[in-house]
CSV table of C-alpha atoms in Angstrom, one decimal:
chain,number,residue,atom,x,y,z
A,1,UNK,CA,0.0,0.0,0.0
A,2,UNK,CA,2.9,2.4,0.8
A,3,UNK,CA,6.2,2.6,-0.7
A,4,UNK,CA,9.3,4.8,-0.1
A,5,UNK,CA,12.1,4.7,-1.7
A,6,UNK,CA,15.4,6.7,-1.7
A,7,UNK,CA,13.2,9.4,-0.2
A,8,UNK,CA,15.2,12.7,0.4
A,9,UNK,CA,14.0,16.2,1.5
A,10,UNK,CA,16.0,19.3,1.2
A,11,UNK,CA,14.9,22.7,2.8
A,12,UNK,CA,16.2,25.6,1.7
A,13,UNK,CA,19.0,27.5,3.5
A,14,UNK,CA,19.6,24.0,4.9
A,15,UNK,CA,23.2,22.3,4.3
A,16,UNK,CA,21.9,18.9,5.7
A,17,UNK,CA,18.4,16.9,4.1
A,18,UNK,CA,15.8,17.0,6.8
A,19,UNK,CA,15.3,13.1,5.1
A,20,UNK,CA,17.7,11.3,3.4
A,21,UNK,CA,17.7,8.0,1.4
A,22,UNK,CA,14.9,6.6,3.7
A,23,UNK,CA,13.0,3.7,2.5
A,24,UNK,CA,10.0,1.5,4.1
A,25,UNK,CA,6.9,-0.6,2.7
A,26,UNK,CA,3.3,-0.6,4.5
A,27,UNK,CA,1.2,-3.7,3.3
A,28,UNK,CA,-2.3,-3.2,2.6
A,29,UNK,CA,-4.4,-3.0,6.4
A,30,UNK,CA,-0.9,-3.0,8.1
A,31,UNK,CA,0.1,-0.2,11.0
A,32,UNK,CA,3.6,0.3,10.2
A,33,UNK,CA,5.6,3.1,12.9
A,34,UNK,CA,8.1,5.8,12.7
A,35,UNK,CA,9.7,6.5,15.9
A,36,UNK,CA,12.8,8.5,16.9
A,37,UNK,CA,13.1,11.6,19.1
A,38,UNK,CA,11.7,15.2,18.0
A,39,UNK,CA,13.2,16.8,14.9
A,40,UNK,CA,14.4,13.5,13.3
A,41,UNK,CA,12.0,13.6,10.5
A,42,UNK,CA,9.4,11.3,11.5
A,43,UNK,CA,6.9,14.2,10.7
A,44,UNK,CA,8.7,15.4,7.4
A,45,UNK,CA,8.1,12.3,5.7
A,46,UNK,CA,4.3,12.1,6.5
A,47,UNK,CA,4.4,15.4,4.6
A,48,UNK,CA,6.1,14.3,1.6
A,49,UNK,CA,3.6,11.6,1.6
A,50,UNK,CA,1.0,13.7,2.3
A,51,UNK,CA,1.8,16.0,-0.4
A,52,UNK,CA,2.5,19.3,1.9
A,53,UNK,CA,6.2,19.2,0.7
A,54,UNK,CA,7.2,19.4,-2.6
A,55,UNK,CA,10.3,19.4,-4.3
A,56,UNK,CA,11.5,15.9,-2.8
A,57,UNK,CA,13.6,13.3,-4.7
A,58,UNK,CA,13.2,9.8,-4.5
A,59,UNK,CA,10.2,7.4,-5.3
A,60,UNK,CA,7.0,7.5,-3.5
A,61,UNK,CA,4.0,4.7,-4.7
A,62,UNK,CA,0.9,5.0,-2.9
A,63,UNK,CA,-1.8,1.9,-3.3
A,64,UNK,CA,-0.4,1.1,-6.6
A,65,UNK,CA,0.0,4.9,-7.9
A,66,UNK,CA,3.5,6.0,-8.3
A,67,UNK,CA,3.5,9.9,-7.6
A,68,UNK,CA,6.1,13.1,-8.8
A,69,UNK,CA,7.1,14.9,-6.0
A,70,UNK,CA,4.4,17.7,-7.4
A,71,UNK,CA,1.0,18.0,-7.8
A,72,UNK,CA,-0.7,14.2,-7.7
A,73,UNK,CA,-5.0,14.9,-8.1
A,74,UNK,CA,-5.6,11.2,-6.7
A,75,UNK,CA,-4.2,11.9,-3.5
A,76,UNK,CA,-7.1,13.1,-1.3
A,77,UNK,CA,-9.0,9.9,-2.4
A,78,UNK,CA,-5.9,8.0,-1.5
A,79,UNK,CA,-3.9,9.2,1.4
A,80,UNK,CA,-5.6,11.6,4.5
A,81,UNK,CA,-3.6,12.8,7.5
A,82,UNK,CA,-4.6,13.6,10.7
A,83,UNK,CA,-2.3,16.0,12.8
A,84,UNK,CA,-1.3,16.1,16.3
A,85,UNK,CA,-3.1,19.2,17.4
A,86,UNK,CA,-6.7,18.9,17.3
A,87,UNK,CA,-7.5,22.1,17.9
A,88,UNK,CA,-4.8,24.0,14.9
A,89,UNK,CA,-6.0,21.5,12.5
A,90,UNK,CA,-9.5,23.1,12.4
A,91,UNK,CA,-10.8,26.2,11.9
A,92,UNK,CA,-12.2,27.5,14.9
A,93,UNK,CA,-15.0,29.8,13.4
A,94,UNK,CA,-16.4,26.6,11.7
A,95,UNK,CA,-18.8,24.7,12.8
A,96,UNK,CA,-18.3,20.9,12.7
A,97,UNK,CA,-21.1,20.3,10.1
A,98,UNK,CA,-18.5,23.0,7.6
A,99,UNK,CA,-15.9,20.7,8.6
A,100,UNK,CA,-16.8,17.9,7.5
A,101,UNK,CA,-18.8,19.4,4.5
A,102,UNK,CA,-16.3,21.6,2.9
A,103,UNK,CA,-14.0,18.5,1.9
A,104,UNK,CA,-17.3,16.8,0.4
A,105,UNK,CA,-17.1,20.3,-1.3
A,106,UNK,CA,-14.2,20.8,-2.9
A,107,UNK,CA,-14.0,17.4,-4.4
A,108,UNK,CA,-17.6,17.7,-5.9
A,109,UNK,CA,-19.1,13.9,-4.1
A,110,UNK,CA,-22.1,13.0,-3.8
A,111,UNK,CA,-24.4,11.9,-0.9
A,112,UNK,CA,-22.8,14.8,1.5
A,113,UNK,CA,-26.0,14.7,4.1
A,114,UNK,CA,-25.2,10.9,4.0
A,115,UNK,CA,-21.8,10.9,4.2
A,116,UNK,CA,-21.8,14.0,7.0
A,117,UNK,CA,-23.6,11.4,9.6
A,118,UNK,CA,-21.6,8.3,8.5
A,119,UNK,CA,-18.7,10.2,9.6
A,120,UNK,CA,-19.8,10.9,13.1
A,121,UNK,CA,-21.1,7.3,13.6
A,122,UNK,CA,-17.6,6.2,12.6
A,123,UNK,CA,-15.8,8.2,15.0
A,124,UNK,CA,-18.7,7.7,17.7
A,125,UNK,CA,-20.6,11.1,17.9
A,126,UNK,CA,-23.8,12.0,18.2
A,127,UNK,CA,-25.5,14.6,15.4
A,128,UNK,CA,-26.0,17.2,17.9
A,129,UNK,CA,-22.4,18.5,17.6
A,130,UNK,CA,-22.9,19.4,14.2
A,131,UNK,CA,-23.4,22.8,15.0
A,132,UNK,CA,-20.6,23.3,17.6
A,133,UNK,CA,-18.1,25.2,16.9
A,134,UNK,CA,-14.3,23.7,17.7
A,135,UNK,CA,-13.7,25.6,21.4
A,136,UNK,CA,-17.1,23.9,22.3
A,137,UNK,CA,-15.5,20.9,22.3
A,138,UNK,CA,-13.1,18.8,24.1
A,139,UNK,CA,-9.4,17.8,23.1
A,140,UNK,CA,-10.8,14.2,22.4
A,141,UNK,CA,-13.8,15.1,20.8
A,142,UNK,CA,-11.7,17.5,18.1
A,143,UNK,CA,-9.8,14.4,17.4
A,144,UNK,CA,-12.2,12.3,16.6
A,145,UNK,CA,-13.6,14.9,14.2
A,146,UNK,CA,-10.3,15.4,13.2
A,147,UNK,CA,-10.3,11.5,12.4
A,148,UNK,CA,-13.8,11.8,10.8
A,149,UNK,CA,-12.9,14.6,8.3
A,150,UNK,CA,-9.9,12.4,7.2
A,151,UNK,CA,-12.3,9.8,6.4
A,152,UNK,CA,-15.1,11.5,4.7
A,153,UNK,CA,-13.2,10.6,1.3
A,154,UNK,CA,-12.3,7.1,2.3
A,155,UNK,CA,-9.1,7.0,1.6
A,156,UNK,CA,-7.3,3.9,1.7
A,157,UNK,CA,-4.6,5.6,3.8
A,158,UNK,CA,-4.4,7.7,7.0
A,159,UNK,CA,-0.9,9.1,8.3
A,160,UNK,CA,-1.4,9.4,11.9
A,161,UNK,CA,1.7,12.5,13.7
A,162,UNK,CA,1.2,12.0,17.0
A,163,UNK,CA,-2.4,11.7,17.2
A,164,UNK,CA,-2.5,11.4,21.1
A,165,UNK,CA,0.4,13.5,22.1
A,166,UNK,CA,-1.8,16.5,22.6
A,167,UNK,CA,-4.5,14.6,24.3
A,168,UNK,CA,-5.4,13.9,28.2
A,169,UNK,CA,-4.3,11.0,29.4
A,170,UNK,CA,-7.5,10.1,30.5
A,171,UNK,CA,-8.8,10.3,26.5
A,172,UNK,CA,-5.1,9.0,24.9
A,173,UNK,CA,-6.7,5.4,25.1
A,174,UNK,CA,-10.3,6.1,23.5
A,175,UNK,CA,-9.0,7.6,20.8
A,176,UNK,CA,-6.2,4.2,20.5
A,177,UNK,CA,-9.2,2.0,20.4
A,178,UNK,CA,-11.4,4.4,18.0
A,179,UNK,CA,-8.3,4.6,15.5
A,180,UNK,CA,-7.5,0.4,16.2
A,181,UNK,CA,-11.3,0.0,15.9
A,182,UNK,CA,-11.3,1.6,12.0
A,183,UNK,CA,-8.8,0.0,10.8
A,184,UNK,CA,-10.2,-3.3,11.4
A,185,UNK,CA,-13.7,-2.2,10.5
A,186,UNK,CA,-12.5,0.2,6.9
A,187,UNK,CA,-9.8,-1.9,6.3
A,188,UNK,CA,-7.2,0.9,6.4
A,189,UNK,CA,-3.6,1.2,6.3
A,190,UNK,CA,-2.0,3.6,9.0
A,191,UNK,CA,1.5,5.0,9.0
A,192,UNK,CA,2.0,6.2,12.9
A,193,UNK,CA,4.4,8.6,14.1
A,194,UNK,CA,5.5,9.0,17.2
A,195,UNK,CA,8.0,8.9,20.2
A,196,UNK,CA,6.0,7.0,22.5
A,197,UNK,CA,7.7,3.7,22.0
A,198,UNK,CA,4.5,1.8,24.0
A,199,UNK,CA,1.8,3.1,21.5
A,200,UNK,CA,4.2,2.1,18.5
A,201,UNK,CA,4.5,-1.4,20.0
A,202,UNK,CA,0.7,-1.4,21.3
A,203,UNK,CA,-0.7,-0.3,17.7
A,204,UNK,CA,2.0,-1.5,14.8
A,205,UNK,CA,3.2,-4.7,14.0
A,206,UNK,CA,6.1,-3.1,12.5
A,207,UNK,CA,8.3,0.2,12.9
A,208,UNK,CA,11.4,1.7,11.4
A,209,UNK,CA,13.3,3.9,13.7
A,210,UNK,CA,14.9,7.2,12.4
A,211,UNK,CA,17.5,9.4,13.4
A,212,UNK,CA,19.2,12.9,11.8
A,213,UNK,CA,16.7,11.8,8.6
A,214,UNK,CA,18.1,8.4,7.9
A,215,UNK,CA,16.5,5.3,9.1
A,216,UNK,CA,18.8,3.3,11.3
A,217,UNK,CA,17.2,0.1,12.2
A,218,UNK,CA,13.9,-1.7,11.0
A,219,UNK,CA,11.8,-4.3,14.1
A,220,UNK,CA,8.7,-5.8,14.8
A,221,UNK,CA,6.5,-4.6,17.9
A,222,UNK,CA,7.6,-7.8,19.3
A,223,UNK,CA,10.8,-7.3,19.2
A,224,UNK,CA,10.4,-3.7,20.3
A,225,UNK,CA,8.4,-5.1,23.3
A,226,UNK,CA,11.3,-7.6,24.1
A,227,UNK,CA,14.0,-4.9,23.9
A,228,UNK,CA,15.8,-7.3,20.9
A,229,UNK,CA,17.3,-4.3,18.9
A,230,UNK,CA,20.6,-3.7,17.0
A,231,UNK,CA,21.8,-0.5,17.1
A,232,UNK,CA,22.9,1.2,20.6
A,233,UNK,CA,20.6,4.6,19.3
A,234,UNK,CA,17.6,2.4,19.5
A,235,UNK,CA,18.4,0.7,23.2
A,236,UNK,CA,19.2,4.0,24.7
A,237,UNK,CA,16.1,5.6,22.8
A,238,UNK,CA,14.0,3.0,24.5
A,239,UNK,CA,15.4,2.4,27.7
A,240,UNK,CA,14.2,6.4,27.9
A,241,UNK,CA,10.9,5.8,26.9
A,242,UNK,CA,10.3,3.6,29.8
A,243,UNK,CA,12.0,5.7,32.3
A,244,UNK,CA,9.8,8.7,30.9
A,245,UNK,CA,6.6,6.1,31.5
């Protein structure tokens, strides 16, 4: 379903990529991880992915479509990302029913009454927050709208940055089971980043682990769980994760 190769991102006044030579493949319904501390450019590649960077080199082939590094029109109906802010990934003078609709919108589909209260059944709310506006709303409840807008084209793919980080502990698990609970049910393909070595292993069967841009070591969650790694980077990086826990 996902395939990077060689992928390489420059930024301007930059000496060193931001991503360089990284390559992974995501089977269809597989959860595959990118971990690695902050500024390692977990995030960055989502982006490429996601088409919010252009410019890259490399090859990119998403369910069966190889893409340039420019514009790519069947991306929206392929690939959705939901961000790890909630609450700066929507507009906060919109109310949840413009939300969901404007994507139905822009990309002329049919059925958008129908397809508006599929997508709060999916991410289990009610119709009655249709009319609430963002700051009514909870730091769960904006990601689950945040998950339902991603899904409102049904893409095959959803790149998940950090999509509890900014969350309550209390809610971090609901929204686990909720994203866990759509894959299974949409038969979707995730590609999760994050630091938090415990969701990665809790919610992926495989991750690669990336540091300054490269990827330095590829394991299964079981392997993660077991603490059966190869490179020292990747023991430290996890023996901090579960001091931090």
């Amino acid at each position: 379903m996902i395939e990077v190769r060689d992928l390489t991102v420059r930024f301007p006044g930059r000496e060193k990529p931001a991503v360089s030579r990284v390559s992974f493949r995501v089977e269809s319904g597989e959860a595959f991880g990118l971990v690695g501390e902050s500024g390692c450019g977990k995030t960055t590649v989502l982006r490429a992915l996601a088409g919010l960077i252009t410019g890259w080199t490399g090859r990119i082939e998403l369910a069966g479509h190889q893409r340039s590094s420019y514009k790519f029109k069947a991306l929206p109906n392929i690939v959705q990302m939901v961000f790890q802010d909630p609450f700066g990934s929507l507009h906060p003078n919109h109310t949840i029913e413009r939300v969901l609709l404007e994507p139905i919108a822009i990309h002329k589909l049919d059925r958008a009454e129908q397809r508006v209260v599929e997508a709060l059944q999916n991410v289990g709310l009610s119709q009655r927050f249709r009319q609430r506006l963002p700051h009514q709303l909870s730091g769960g409840e904006r990601q689950r709208i945040a998950i339902a807008r991603a899904l409102i084209l049904s893409p095959k793919i959803l790149l998940l940055d950090e999509p509890t980080s900014a969350l309550d502990v209390s809610v971090q698990a609901e929204v686990v089971n909720l994203l866990q609970r759509l894959r299974a049910e949409l038969g979707l393909t995730y590609l999760l980043v994050s630091h938090d070595l415990p969701l990665i292993a809790h919610m992926c069967g495989r991750c690669a682990v990336m540091r300054s841009g490269e990827i330095i070591e590829e394991l299964t969650a079981a392997d993660l769980r077991a603490g059966k790694v190869a490179e020292r980077y990747t023991r430290e990086f996890l023996a901090a994760s579960r001091y931090a826990a």
